[in-house]
């Protein structure tokens, strides 16, 4: 197995990911987290108000097997 990693960073206004409701409602971060975890992957979000955001997604992938 190999790892597939996506890293997204910005220098925007950021947010506090520990606030109640962040990533738990709607189709945003909570939906992303559920989908990635269903694939056996992990997502981490590092952000702070006024300091941008860093989103890291890691998922294990298996090589494709084609019929002979």
PDB file of C-alpha atoms in Angstrom:
ATOM      1  CA  UNK A   1       0.000   0.000   0.000  1.00  0.00           C
ATOM      2  CA  UNK A   2       1.036   3.591  -0.619  1.00  0.00           C
ATOM      3  CA  UNK A   3      -0.086   6.862   0.909  1.00  0.00           C
ATOM      4  CA  UNK A   4      -1.857   9.608  -0.991  1.00  0.00           C
ATOM      5  CA  UNK A   5      -1.476  12.996   0.706  1.00  0.00           C
ATOM      6  CA  UNK A   6      -3.187  16.298  -0.019  1.00  0.00           C
ATOM      7  CA  UNK A   7      -1.932  19.435   1.711  1.00  0.00           C
ATOM      8  CA  UNK A   8      -3.790  22.735   1.372  1.00  0.00           C
ATOM      9  CA  UNK A   9      -2.520  25.903   3.052  1.00  0.00           C
ATOM     10  CA  UNK A  10      -3.560  29.518   2.936  1.00  0.00           C
ATOM     11  CA  UNK A  11      -2.703  32.749   4.682  1.00  0.00           C
ATOM     12  CA  UNK A  12      -6.298  33.882   5.070  1.00  0.00           C
ATOM     13  CA  UNK A  13      -8.119  34.977   8.194  1.00  0.00           C
ATOM     14  CA  UNK A  14      -8.274  31.452   9.673  1.00  0.00           C
ATOM     15  CA  UNK A  15     -10.769  30.215  12.256  1.00  0.00           C
ATOM     16  CA  UNK A  16     -10.858  28.429  15.592  1.00  0.00           C
ATOM     17  CA  UNK A  17     -11.516  24.730  14.797  1.00  0.00           C
ATOM     18  CA  UNK A  18     -12.276  23.984  18.472  1.00  0.00           C
ATOM     19  CA  UNK A  19     -15.408  26.150  18.532  1.00  0.00           C
ATOM     20  CA  UNK A  20     -18.653  24.183  18.908  1.00  0.00           C
ATOM     21  CA  UNK A  21     -20.311  23.561  15.564  1.00  0.00           C
ATOM     22  CA  UNK A  22     -17.192  23.936  13.408  1.00  0.00           C
ATOM     23  CA  UNK A  23     -17.129  20.955  11.045  1.00  0.00           C
ATOM     24  CA  UNK A  24     -20.263  19.382  12.493  1.00  0.00           C
ATOM     25  CA  UNK A  25     -23.082  20.919  10.471  1.00  0.00           C
ATOM     26  CA  UNK A  26     -23.894  21.316   6.802  1.00  0.00           C
ATOM     27  CA  UNK A  27     -21.843  19.884   3.970  1.00  0.00           C
ATOM     28  CA  UNK A  28     -18.462  21.370   4.837  1.00  0.00           C
ATOM     29  CA  UNK A  29     -15.695  20.070   7.088  1.00  0.00           C
ATOM     30  CA  UNK A  30     -17.833  17.450   8.830  1.00  0.00           C
ATOM     31  CA  UNK A  31     -18.828  15.899   5.503  1.00  0.00           C
ATOM     32  CA  UNK A  32     -15.184  15.850   4.369  1.00  0.00           C
ATOM     33  CA  UNK A  33     -14.113  14.205   7.634  1.00  0.00           C
ATOM     34  CA  UNK A  34     -16.769  11.458   7.360  1.00  0.00           C
ATOM     35  CA  UNK A  35     -15.890  10.671   3.740  1.00  0.00           C
ATOM     36  CA  UNK A  36     -12.165  10.495   4.416  1.00  0.00           C
ATOM     37  CA  UNK A  37     -12.649   8.324   7.515  1.00  0.00           C
ATOM     38  CA  UNK A  38     -14.920   5.993   5.481  1.00  0.00           C
ATOM     39  CA  UNK A  39     -11.914   5.482   3.178  1.00  0.00           C
ATOM     40  CA  UNK A  40      -9.732   4.657   6.186  1.00  0.00           C
ATOM     41  CA  UNK A  41      -7.927   7.976   5.946  1.00  0.00           C
ATOM     42  CA  UNK A  42      -7.185  10.853   8.259  1.00  0.00           C
ATOM     43  CA  UNK A  43      -7.767  14.584   8.064  1.00  0.00           C
ATOM     44  CA  UNK A  44      -6.137  17.235  10.212  1.00  0.00           C
ATOM     45  CA  UNK A  45      -7.020  20.908  10.336  1.00  0.00           C
ATOM     46  CA  UNK A  46      -4.701  23.468  11.872  1.00  0.00           C
ATOM     47  CA  UNK A  47      -6.023  27.003  11.980  1.00  0.00           C
ATOM     48  CA  UNK A  48      -6.155  30.019  14.240  1.00  0.00           C
ATOM     49  CA  UNK A  49      -8.048  33.265  13.873  1.00  0.00           C
ATOM     50  CA  UNK A  50      -5.895  35.705  11.919  1.00  0.00           C
ATOM     51  CA  UNK A  51      -3.248  33.139  10.946  1.00  0.00           C
ATOM     52  CA  UNK A  52      -4.516  31.110   7.982  1.00  0.00           C
ATOM     53  CA  UNK A  53      -5.396  27.437   7.715  1.00  0.00           C
ATOM     54  CA  UNK A  54      -3.605  24.179   6.924  1.00  0.00           C
ATOM     55  CA  UNK A  55      -5.612  21.126   5.861  1.00  0.00           C
ATOM     56  CA  UNK A  56      -3.887  17.728   5.511  1.00  0.00           C
ATOM     57  CA  UNK A  57      -5.573  14.599   4.162  1.00  0.00           C
ATOM     58  CA  UNK A  58      -3.857  11.189   4.076  1.00  0.00           C
ATOM     59  CA  UNK A  59      -5.427   8.055   2.572  1.00  0.00           C
ATOM     60  CA  UNK A  60      -3.885   4.620   1.971  1.00  0.00           C
ATOM     61  CA  UNK A  61      -4.140   3.489  -1.638  1.00  0.00           C
ATOM     62  CA  UNK A  62      -3.590   0.085  -3.172  1.00  0.00           C
ATOM     63  CA  UNK A  63      -2.156  -0.473  -6.636  1.00  0.00           C
ATOM     64  CA  UNK A  64      -4.775  -1.188  -9.282  1.00  0.00           C
ATOM     65  CA  UNK A  65      -4.908  -4.783 -10.458  1.00  0.00           C
ATOM     66  CA  UNK A  66      -5.769  -5.348 -14.074  1.00  0.00           C
ATOM     67  CA  UNK A  67      -6.873  -8.714 -15.452  1.00  0.00           C
ATOM     68  CA  UNK A  68      -4.141 -10.581 -17.314  1.00  0.00           C
TER      69      UNK A  68
END
